[in-house]
PDB file of C-alpha atoms and ligand atoms in Angstrom:
ATOM      1  CA  MET A   1      76.740  83.310  82.172  1.00 88.00           C
ATOM      2  CA  ILE A   2      76.581  81.246  85.188  1.00 96.00           C
ATOM      3  CA  SER A   3      76.662  77.072  85.636  1.00 97.00           C
ATOM      4  CA  THR A   4      72.906  76.224  86.358  1.00 98.00           C
ATOM      5  CA  VAL A   5      71.788  73.396  88.201  1.00 98.00           C
ATOM      6  CA  THR A   6      68.758  71.770  88.411  1.00 98.00           C
ATOM      7  CA  THR A   7      68.423  67.964  90.169  1.00 97.00           C
ATOM      8  CA  ILE A   8      70.400  66.945  93.561  1.00 97.00           C
ATOM      9  CA  ARG A   9      71.918  64.926  91.262  1.00 97.00           C
ATOM     10  CA  ASP A  10      73.949  67.316  89.279  1.00 98.00           C
ATOM     11  CA  LEU A  11      74.171  69.190  92.275  1.00 98.00           C
ATOM     12  CA  ARG A  12      76.222  66.206  93.789  1.00 98.00           C
ATOM     13  CA  THR A  13      78.160  65.589  91.364  1.00 98.00           C
ATOM     14  CA  THR A  14      79.754  68.808  91.200  1.00 98.00           C
ATOM     15  CA  LEU A  15      80.229  69.157  95.032  1.00 98.00           C
ATOM     16  CA  LEU A  16      82.259  65.521  94.750  1.00 98.00           C
ATOM     17  CA  GLY A  17      84.309  67.166  92.640  1.00 98.00           C
ATOM     18  CA  TRP A  18      85.029  69.950  94.704  1.00 98.00           C
ATOM     19  CA  ARG A  19      85.107  67.890  97.945  1.00 98.00           C
ATOM     20  CA  GLU A  20      87.390  65.988  96.044  1.00 98.00           C
ATOM     21  CA  ALA A  21      90.024  68.758  95.102  1.00 98.00           C
ATOM     22  CA  GLY A  22      89.358  69.811  98.918  1.00 98.00           C
ATOM     23  CA  GLU A  23      87.481  72.802  98.598  1.00 98.00           C
ATOM     24  CA  THR A  24      84.760  74.513 101.242  1.00 98.00           C
ATOM     25  CA  VAL A  25      81.503  75.316 100.312  1.00 99.00           C
ATOM     26  CA  ALA A  26      78.765  77.874 101.231  1.00 99.00           C
ATOM     27  CA  LEU A  27      74.864  77.767 100.773  1.00 99.00           C
ATOM     28  CA  VAL A  28      72.888  80.965 100.296  1.00 99.00           C
ATOM     29  CA  PRO A  29      69.238  79.562 100.179  1.00 99.00           C
ATOM     30  CA  THR A  30      66.569  82.244  97.759  1.00 98.00           C
ATOM     31  CA  MET A  31      63.907  82.448  96.149  1.00 98.00           C
ATOM     32  CA  GLY A  32      65.350  84.787  93.236  1.00 98.00           C
ATOM     33  CA  ALA A  33      63.740  87.897  92.609  1.00 97.00           C
ATOM     34  CA  LEU A  34      67.602  88.544  93.415  1.00 98.00           C
ATOM     35  CA  HIS A  35      68.705  92.663  95.000  1.00 98.00           C
ATOM     36  CA  GLN A  36      71.932  94.582  96.341  1.00 98.00           C
ATOM     37  CA  GLY A  37      71.107  92.297  99.905  1.00 98.00           C
ATOM     38  CA  HIS A  38      71.764  89.183  97.986  1.00 98.00           C
ATOM     39  CA  LYS A  39      74.395  89.907  96.474  1.00 98.00           C
ATOM     40  CA  VAL A  40      76.088  91.197  99.958  1.00 98.00           C
ATOM     41  CA  LEU A  41      74.942  87.495 100.773  1.00 98.00           C
ATOM     42  CA  VAL A  42      76.437  86.004  97.999  1.00 98.00           C
ATOM     43  CA  GLU A  43      80.043  87.731  97.753  1.00 98.00           C
ATOM     44  CA  THR A  44      80.200  87.105 101.960  1.00 98.00           C
ATOM     45  CA  ALA A  45      79.519  83.395 100.766  1.00 98.00           C
ATOM     46  CA  GLY A  46      82.865  83.447  98.834  1.00 98.00           C
ATOM     47  CA  LYS A  47      85.118  85.305 100.758  1.00 98.00           C
ATOM     48  CA  MET A  48      83.986  82.205 103.972  1.00 98.00           C
ATOM     49  CA  ALA A  49      84.689  79.468 101.161  1.00 98.00           C
ATOM     50  CA  LYS A  50      86.424  78.042  98.473  1.00 98.00           C
ATOM     51  CA  ARG A  51      82.637  77.727  96.435  1.00 98.00           C
ATOM     52  CA  ALA A  52      79.437  80.000  96.918  1.00 98.00           C
ATOM     53  CA  VAL A  53      75.724  77.833  95.534  1.00 99.00           C
ATOM     54  CA  THR A  54      73.169  79.988  95.053  1.00 99.00           C
ATOM     55  CA  SER A  55      69.737  77.888  95.384  1.00 98.00           C
ATOM     56  CA  ILE A  56      66.967  80.187  93.620  1.00 98.00           C
ATOM     57  CA  PHE A  57      63.730  78.031  94.413  1.00 98.00           C
ATOM     58  CA  LEU A  58      60.334  79.775  95.507  1.00 98.00           C
ATOM     59  CA  ASN A  59      58.644  77.954  97.980  1.00 98.00           C
ATOM     60  CA  PRO A  60      55.154  77.703  97.820  1.00 97.00           C
ATOM     61  CA  LEU A  61      55.359  75.704 101.628  1.00 97.00           C
ATOM     62  CA  GLN A  62      55.922  79.087 103.414  1.00 98.00           C
ATOM     63  CA  PHE A  63      53.302  80.797 101.219  1.00 97.00           C
ATOM     64  CA  GLY A  64      49.584  81.177 103.282  1.00 96.00           C
ATOM     65  CA  PRO A  65      47.136  80.939 101.092  1.00 94.00           C
ATOM     66  CA  LYS A  66      46.241  84.109 101.346  1.00 91.00           C
ATOM     67  CA  GLU A  67      49.965  85.038 100.010  1.00 94.00           C
ATOM     68  CA  ASP A  68      51.950  86.327  97.000  1.00 91.00           C
ATOM     69  CA  LEU A  69      52.751  83.710  95.851  1.00 96.00           C
ATOM     70  CA  ALA A  70      51.489  83.947  92.583  1.00 94.00           C
ATOM     71  CA  LYS A  71      52.423  87.127  91.825  1.00 94.00           C
ATOM     72  CA  TYR A  72      55.569  86.932  93.805  1.00 96.00           C
ATOM     73  CA  PRO A  73      58.334  88.146  91.803  1.00 95.00           C
ATOM     74  CA  ARG A  74      61.154  86.464  88.696  1.00 95.00           C
ATOM     75  CA  SER A  75      63.708  87.601  87.387  1.00 95.00           C
ATOM     76  CA  LEU A  76      66.228  84.508  86.681  1.00 96.00           C
ATOM     77  CA  GLU A  77      68.028  85.970  83.908  1.00 96.00           C
ATOM     78  CA  ALA A  78      68.861  89.142  85.289  1.00 97.00           C
ATOM     79  CA  ASP A  79      68.989  87.113  88.737  1.00 98.00           C
ATOM     80  CA  GLN A  80      71.904  84.963  87.193  1.00 98.00           C
ATOM     81  CA  LYS A  81      73.625  88.283  86.469  1.00 98.00           C
ATOM     82  CA  LEU A  82      73.211  89.392  89.823  1.00 98.00           C
ATOM     83  CA  LEU A  83      75.124  86.622  90.781  1.00 98.00           C
ATOM     84  CA  SER A  84      77.583  86.206  88.400  1.00 98.00           C
ATOM     85  CA  GLU A  85      78.260  89.292  88.989  1.00 98.00           C
ATOM     86  CA  ALA A  86      78.982  88.855  93.084  1.00 98.00           C
ATOM     87  CA  GLY A  87      81.384  85.911  91.552  1.00 98.00           C
ATOM     88  CA  CYS A  88      78.751  82.807  92.549  1.00 98.00           C
ATOM     89  CA  ASP A  89      80.436  79.548  91.280  1.00 98.00           C
ATOM     90  CA  LEU A  90      77.150  78.019  90.877  1.00 98.00           C
ATOM     91  CA  LEU A  91      73.590  78.571  90.865  1.00 98.00           C
ATOM     92  CA  TYR A  92      71.149  75.195  92.063  1.00 98.00           C
ATOM     93  CA  ALA A  93      67.209  75.826  90.873  1.00 98.00           C
ATOM     94  CA  PRO A  94      64.968  73.211  91.729  1.00 98.00           C
ATOM     95  CA  THR A  95      61.599  72.349  90.198  1.00 96.00           C
ATOM     96  CA  PRO A  96      58.816  71.886  92.563  1.00 95.00           C
ATOM     97  CA  ALA A  97      57.527  68.514  91.219  1.00 94.00           C
ATOM     98  CA  ASP A  98      61.595  67.734  92.300  1.00 93.00           C
ATOM     99  CA  MET A  99      61.432  69.575  95.635  1.00 97.00           C
ATOM    100  CA  TYR A 100      57.369  68.594  96.953  1.00 97.00           C
ATOM    101  CA  PRO A 101      56.620  64.778  94.757  1.00 96.00           C
ATOM    102  CA  PRO A 102      52.886  64.137  94.414  1.00 95.00           C
ATOM    103  CA  ASP A 103      53.187  62.090  97.822  1.00 96.00           C
ATOM    104  CA  PHE A 104      55.282  64.474 100.071  1.00 97.00           C
ATOM    105  CA  ALA A 105      54.448  64.354 103.337  1.00 97.00           C
ATOM    106  CA  ALA A 106      57.717  65.123 105.678  1.00 97.00           C
ATOM    107  CA  LYS A 107      57.472  68.340 106.748  1.00 97.00           C
ATOM    108  CA  ILE A 108      59.783  69.765 109.865  1.00 98.00           C
ATOM    109  CA  ASP A 109      58.193  71.134 112.944  1.00 98.00           C
ATOM    110  CA  PRO A 110      60.301  74.813 113.916  1.00 98.00           C
ATOM    111  CA  GLY A 111      59.021  74.889 117.488  1.00 97.00           C
ATOM    112  CA  PRO A 112      56.998  77.660 120.158  1.00 97.00           C
ATOM    113  CA  LEU A 113      59.587  80.367 118.440  1.00 97.00           C
ATOM    114  CA  GLY A 114      57.746  79.914 114.651  1.00 98.00           C
ATOM    115  CA  THR A 115      54.719  80.904 116.023  1.00 97.00           C
ATOM    116  CA  ILE A 116      54.742  84.597 117.864  1.00 98.00           C
ATOM    117  CA  LEU A 117      55.397  87.444 115.389  1.00 98.00           C
ATOM    118  CA  GLU A 118      55.921  86.316 111.811  1.00 98.00           C
ATOM    119  CA  GLY A 119      54.922  82.997 113.136  1.00 98.00           C
ATOM    120  CA  ALA A 120      51.538  84.446 114.493  1.00 97.00           C
ATOM    121  CA  ALA A 121      51.169  87.124 111.725  1.00 96.00           C
ATOM    122  CA  ARG A 122      51.742  84.706 108.682  1.00 97.00           C
ATOM    123  CA  PRO A 123      50.888  80.650 110.728  1.00 97.00           C
ATOM    124  CA  GLY A 124      52.501  77.940 108.949  1.00 97.00           C
ATOM    125  CA  HIS A 125      54.950  80.393 107.139  1.00 98.00           C
ATOM    126  CA  PHE A 126      57.659  78.420 109.198  1.00 98.00           C
ATOM    127  CA  THR A 127      57.521  74.877 109.597  1.00 98.00           C
ATOM    128  CA  GLY A 128      57.875  75.828 105.114  1.00 98.00           C
ATOM    129  CA  VAL A 129      60.517  77.512 105.622  1.00 98.00           C
ATOM    130  CA  VAL A 130      62.971  75.536 108.246  1.00 98.00           C
ATOM    131  CA  THR A 131      61.532  72.355 106.200  1.00 98.00           C
ATOM    132  CA  VAL A 132      62.174  74.072 102.530  1.00 98.00           C
ATOM    133  CA  VAL A 133      65.512  74.965 104.449  1.00 99.00           C
ATOM    134  CA  ILE A 134      67.198  71.901 105.705  1.00 98.00           C
ATOM    135  CA  LYS A 135      65.622  70.032 102.363  1.00 98.00           C
ATOM    136  CA  LEU A 136      68.270  72.865 100.923  1.00 98.00           C
ATOM    137  CA  LEU A 137      70.669  72.355 103.443  1.00 98.00           C
ATOM    138  CA  LEU A 138      70.749  68.508 103.162  1.00 98.00           C
ATOM    139  CA  GLN A 139      70.934  67.939  99.647  1.00 98.00           C
ATOM    140  CA  THR A 140      73.748  70.944  98.811  1.00 98.00           C
ATOM    141  CA  MET A 141      76.304  70.012 102.833  1.00 98.00           C
ATOM    142  CA  PRO A 142      77.521  73.031 102.444  1.00 98.00           C
ATOM    143  CA  ASP A 143      80.497  74.170 105.387  1.00 98.00           C
ATOM    144  CA  ILE A 144      78.195  76.781 105.911  1.00 98.00           C
ATOM    145  CA  ALA A 145      75.113  78.956 104.697  1.00 99.00           C
ATOM    146  CA  LEU A 146      74.546  82.352 104.656  1.00 99.00           C
ATOM    147  CA  PHE A 147      70.915  84.376 105.816  1.00 98.00           C
ATOM    148  CA  GLY A 148      69.864  87.888 105.719  1.00 98.00           C
ATOM    149  CA  GLU A 149      69.934  89.305 109.288  1.00 98.00           C
ATOM    150  CA  LYS A 150      66.209  91.433 107.701  1.00 98.00           C
ATOM    151  CA  ASP A 151      64.222  87.580 108.496  1.00 98.00           C
ATOM    152  CA  TYR A 152      65.774  87.384 111.911  1.00 98.00           C
ATOM    153  CA  GLN A 153      63.283  85.575 113.622  1.00 98.00           C
ATOM    154  CA  GLN A 154      63.168  82.821 110.396  1.00 98.00           C
ATOM    155  CA  LEU A 155      67.494  83.200 110.801  1.00 98.00           C
ATOM    156  CA  LEU A 156      67.446  81.868 115.260  1.00 98.00           C
ATOM    157  CA  ILE A 157      64.806  79.151 113.696  1.00 98.00           C
ATOM    158  CA  ILE A 158      66.723  78.164 111.614  1.00 98.00           C
ATOM    159  CA  HIS A 159      69.550  78.215 114.035  1.00 98.00           C
ATOM    160  CA  ARG A 160      68.307  76.302 115.680  1.00 98.00           C
ATOM    161  CA  ALA A 161      66.314  73.641 113.537  1.00 98.00           C
ATOM    162  CA  VAL A 162      70.307  73.094 112.745  1.00 98.00           C
ATOM    163  CA  ARG A 163      71.877  72.299 116.562  1.00 98.00           C
ATOM    164  CA  ASP A 164      68.508  70.370 116.982  1.00 98.00           C
ATOM    165  CA  LEU A 165      69.156  68.745 114.240  1.00 98.00           C
ATOM    166  CA  ASP A 166      72.631  67.768 114.669  1.00 98.00           C
ATOM    167  CA  LEU A 167      73.761  68.853 111.145  1.00 98.00           C
ATOM    168  CA  PRO A 168      77.233  69.703 111.150  1.00 98.00           C
ATOM    169  CA  ILE A 169      76.522  72.951 109.181  1.00 98.00           C
ATOM    170  CA  HIS A 170      77.752  77.073 110.542  1.00 98.00           C
ATOM    171  CA  ILE A 171      74.851  78.922 109.571  1.00 98.00           C
ATOM    172  CA  VAL A 172      75.146  82.352 109.134  1.00 98.00           C
ATOM    173  CA  GLY A 173      73.772  85.783 109.838  1.00 98.00           C
ATOM    174  CA  VAL A 174      75.001  88.758 107.374  1.00 98.00           C
ATOM    175  CA  PRO A 175      73.771  92.603 108.090  1.00 98.00           C
ATOM    176  CA  ILE A 176      70.608  93.902 106.839  1.00 98.00           C
ATOM    177  CA  VAL A 177      71.616  96.229 103.480  1.00 98.00           C
ATOM    178  CA  ARG A 178      70.032  99.524 102.946  1.00 98.00           C
ATOM    179  CA  ASP A 179      69.298 101.719 100.228  1.00 98.00           C
ATOM    180  CA  THR A 180      70.268 104.913 100.174  1.00 98.00           C
ATOM    181  CA  ASP A 181      67.553 106.298 102.338  1.00 98.00           C
ATOM    182  CA  GLY A 182      67.694 102.789 105.110  1.00 98.00           C
ATOM    183  CA  LEU A 183      65.175 101.334 103.942  1.00 98.00           C
ATOM    184  CA  ALA A 184      65.428  97.519 103.414  1.00 98.00           C
ATOM    185  CA  PHE A 185      66.309  95.597 100.283  1.00 98.00           C
ATOM    186  CA  SER A 186      64.051  92.660  99.884  1.00 98.00           C
ATOM    187  CA  SER A 187      62.153  90.679  97.027  1.00 96.00           C
ATOM    188  CA  ARG A 188      58.844  93.141  97.662  1.00 96.00           C
ATOM    189  CA  ASN A 189      60.494  96.389  97.349  1.00 97.00           C
ATOM    190  CA  VAL A 190      59.161  96.482  93.798  1.00 96.00           C
ATOM    191  CA  TYR A 191      55.348  96.015  94.630  1.00 96.00           C
ATOM    192  CA  LEU A 192      55.468  99.510  95.944  1.00 98.00           C
ATOM    193  CA  SER A 193      54.582 102.380  94.285  1.00 98.00           C
ATOM    194  CA  PRO A 194      56.146 105.659  93.777  1.00 98.00           C
ATOM    195  CA  ASP A 195      54.420 107.253  96.430  1.00 97.00           C
ATOM    196  CA  GLU A 196      54.148 104.269  98.330  1.00 98.00           C
ATOM    197  CA  ARG A 197      58.427 103.857  98.194  1.00 98.00           C
ATOM    198  CA  LYS A 198      58.560 107.470  99.593  1.00 97.00           C
ATOM    199  CA  CYS A 199      56.556 106.766 102.782  1.00 97.00           C
ATOM    200  CA  ALA A 200      57.881 103.922 103.528  1.00 98.00           C
ATOM    201  CA  VAL A 201      61.356 104.809 104.708  1.00 98.00           C
ATOM    202  CA  ALA A 202      59.577 105.382 108.141  1.00 98.00           C
ATOM    203  CA  LEU A 203      59.831 102.482 109.072  1.00 98.00           C
ATOM    204  CA  PRO A 204      63.367 102.134 109.671  1.00 98.00           C
ATOM    205  CA  ASN A 205      63.383 106.157 110.089  1.00 98.00           C
ATOM    206  CA  THR A 206      60.458 104.295 113.453  1.00 98.00           C
ATOM    207  CA  LEU A 207      62.865 101.571 114.285  1.00 98.00           C
ATOM    208  CA  GLN A 208      65.887 103.908 114.657  1.00 98.00           C
ATOM    209  CA  GLU A 209      64.632 106.886 116.363  1.00 98.00           C
ATOM    210  CA  THR A 210      62.584 104.369 118.813  1.00 98.00           C
ATOM    211  CA  ALA A 211      66.161 102.584 119.595  1.00 98.00           C
ATOM    212  CA  ALA A 212      67.601 106.053 119.868  1.00 97.00           C
ATOM    213  CA  THR A 213      64.314 106.251 122.257  1.00 97.00           C
ATOM    214  CA  ILE A 214      64.583 103.061 124.689  1.00 96.00           C
ATOM    215  CA  ARG A 215      68.823 103.410 124.667  1.00 95.00           C
ATOM    216  CA  GLU A 216      67.796 106.417 126.752  1.00 94.00           C
ATOM    217  CA  GLY A 217      65.839 104.995 129.234  1.00 94.00           C
ATOM    218  CA  LYS A 218      62.954 106.506 128.000  1.00 96.00           C
ATOM    219  CA  ASP A 219      59.781 103.628 129.214  1.00 97.00           C
ATOM    220  CA  ILE A 220      59.895 101.641 126.507  1.00 98.00           C
ATOM    221  CA  ALA A 221      55.680 101.341 126.140  1.00 98.00           C
ATOM    222  CA  ALA A 222      55.944 104.554 125.917  1.00 98.00           C
ATOM    223  CA  ALA A 223      58.337 104.465 123.078  1.00 98.00           C
ATOM    224  CA  LEU A 224      56.430 101.425 121.103  1.00 98.00           C
ATOM    225  CA  LYS A 225      53.450 102.924 120.945  1.00 98.00           C
ATOM    226  CA  THR A 226      54.682 106.247 120.254  1.00 98.00           C
ATOM    227  CA  GLY A 227      56.928 104.246 116.628  1.00 98.00           C
ATOM    228  CA  GLN A 228      53.164 102.500 116.632  1.00 98.00           C
ATOM    229  CA  ASP A 229      51.189 106.333 115.498  1.00 98.00           C
ATOM    230  CA  LYS A 230      53.728 107.486 113.727  1.00 98.00           C
ATOM    231  CA  LEU A 231      54.354 104.516 111.300  1.00 98.00           C
ATOM    232  CA  THR A 232      50.208 104.908 110.962  1.00 98.00           C
ATOM    233  CA  LYS A 233      50.955 108.599 110.889  1.00 98.00           C
ATOM    234  CA  ALA A 234      52.896 108.150 107.888  1.00 97.00           C
ATOM    235  CA  GLY A 235      50.286 105.820 106.138  1.00 97.00           C
ATOM    236  CA  PHE A 236      51.906 101.912 106.980  1.00 98.00           C
ATOM    237  CA  THR A 237      48.900  99.403 108.880  1.00 98.00           C
ATOM    238  CA  VAL A 238      51.210  98.747 111.725  1.00 98.00           C
ATOM    239  CA  ASP A 239      51.260  94.364 112.434  1.00 98.00           C
ATOM    240  CA  TYR A 240      53.309  94.878 115.405  1.00 98.00           C
ATOM    241  CA  LEU A 241      56.792  97.200 116.959  1.00 98.00           C
ATOM    242  CA  GLU A 242      58.157  94.974 119.347  1.00 98.00           C
ATOM    243  CA  LEU A 243      60.934  95.018 121.496  1.00 98.00           C
ATOM    244  CA  ALA A 244      61.925  91.573 122.415  1.00 98.00           C
ATOM    245  CA  ASP A 245      65.259  88.983 123.694  1.00 97.00           C
ATOM    246  CA  ALA A 246      67.360  89.066 120.803  1.00 97.00           C
ATOM    247  CA  HIS A 247      67.910  85.024 121.752  1.00 96.00           C
ATOM    248  CA  THR A 248      64.388  84.450 122.461  1.00 96.00           C
ATOM    249  CA  LEU A 249      62.690  86.507 121.126  1.00 98.00           C
ATOM    250  CA  ALA A 250      60.158  87.123 124.314  1.00 97.00           C
ATOM    251  CA  PRO A 251      58.882  90.498 124.397  1.00 97.00           C
ATOM    252  CA  THR A 252      60.983  92.528 126.560  1.00 96.00           C
ATOM    253  CA  ARG A 253      60.468  95.594 128.318  1.00 96.00           C
ATOM    254  CA  THR A 254      63.547  96.331 130.281  1.00 94.00           C
ATOM    255  CA  LEU A 255      67.127  96.443 128.793  1.00 93.00           C
ATOM    256  CA  THR A 256      69.176  93.923 130.479  1.00 90.00           C
ATOM    257  CA  GLY A 257      70.700  91.762 127.520  1.00 92.00           C
ATOM    258  CA  PRO A 258      71.329  92.083 123.699  1.00 95.00           C
ATOM    259  CA  ALA A 259      67.490  92.680 122.823  1.00 97.00           C
ATOM    260  CA  ARG A 260      66.041  93.505 118.901  1.00 98.00           C
ATOM    261  CA  LEU A 261      63.033  96.046 117.980  1.00 98.00           C
ATOM    262  CA  LEU A 262      61.033  94.118 114.783  1.00 98.00           C
ATOM    263  CA  ALA A 263      58.030  95.592 113.144  1.00 98.00           C
ATOM    264  CA  ALA A 264      55.791  94.447 110.379  1.00 98.00           C
ATOM    265  CA  ALA A 265      53.950  96.721 108.526  1.00 98.00           C
ATOM    266  CA  LYS A 266      51.494  96.495 105.648  1.00 98.00           C
ATOM    267  CA  ILE A 267      51.707 100.065 102.876  1.00 98.00           C
ATOM    268  CA  GLY A 268      49.207 100.121 100.139  1.00 96.00           C
ATOM    269  CA  ALA A 269      49.067  96.442 100.076  1.00 95.00           C
ATOM    270  CA  THR A 270      52.761  95.121 100.304  1.00 97.00           C
ATOM    271  CA  ARG A 271      53.460  93.853 103.912  1.00 97.00           C
ATOM    272  CA  LEU A 272      57.600  95.100 104.828  1.00 98.00           C
ATOM    273  CA  ILE A 273      59.671  93.383 107.565  1.00 98.00           C
ATOM    274  CA  ASP A 274      62.862  95.212 109.344  1.00 98.00           C
ATOM    275  CA  ASN A 275      64.450  94.940 113.001  1.00 98.00           C
ATOM    276  CA  LEU A 276      67.711  97.052 114.237  1.00 98.00           C
ATOM    277  CA  ALA A 277      69.687  95.904 117.099  1.00 97.00           C
ATOM    278  CA  VAL A 278      68.734  97.296 120.438  1.00 96.00           C
ATOM    279  CA  ALA A 279      71.465  96.562 123.030  1.00 82.00           C
ATOM    280  CA  GLY A 280      75.143  94.555 122.569  1.00 51.00           C
TER     281      GLY A 280
HETATM  282  O1  PAF B 301      64.461  84.279 102.852  1.00 96.23           O
HETATM  283  C1  PAF B 301      64.188  83.490 101.778  1.00 96.23           C
HETATM  284  O2  PAF B 301      64.135  84.203 100.862  1.00 96.23           O
HETATM  285  C2  PAF B 301      63.324  81.835 102.344  1.00 96.23           C
HETATM  286  O3  PAF B 301      62.667  82.091 103.211  1.00 96.23           O
HETATM  287  C3  PAF B 301      64.327  81.026 102.169  1.00 96.23           C
HETATM  288  C4  PAF B 301      65.709  81.352 102.803  1.00 96.23           C
HETATM  289  C5  PAF B 301      65.730  80.850 100.910  1.00 96.23           C
HETATM  290  C6  PAF B 301      63.570  79.525 102.454  1.00 96.23           C
HETATM  291  O4  PAF B 301      62.619  79.930 101.281  1.00 96.23           O
END
């Protein structure tokens, strides 16, 4: 069974022992309900540092009042098993009361990047994300911290916040891990009915097809419109399908540098996100 701590004091005691032995530390922050994508993050952490720590904290601050916090999947026993298999050295599972005492007030503003795309659809979401991530980083003070590229905008915001706040921590983005049919692994995939799960593959397929059309030099606005129509036909309600500058996420209709194709769409009651690099 994986070694588990729930308090900052116990976390720091363990880390102090490792630091005194000259060992490097990698942190993988998660909200639990772990899947193959998380497993790859933890395995990568173990390759990049001597010690891999995973945090599991279902962060209430990043959920809107009408979002799925109450029904978000929880699977601590299965998570512990996956972490052991992935070679994780320590699970840090703080309680909400420890993370957010009743008079907790300080929050980190993610800036303009936090207000577009996912930030426009989920107001306040990235304030909650960046606040908890900076707390986890300060509690652990790892050499590196790893995040999946599926949450591409989150990754950019964390990069920027760590740079802006001068934290001496290397942020690593890990490529999206996909199921055999191409659907990106996500904790929210468990919400999908068998029929919805079949239809959901239209999301990665549409991203691939749209990216191919754009790479061929076709009109980008038309390619995005065709992609949106394909998603709608497959049963999705499209939130956005956007081509954006890979660093600033500003929408772009020309392919002059690194760009990212990003999508968010709902199938039934489940909102899925995915993205793809378009130009290198
Ligand atoms: O990507 C997630 O699982 C969460 O947003 C994170 C980074 C663990 C913060 O709660």
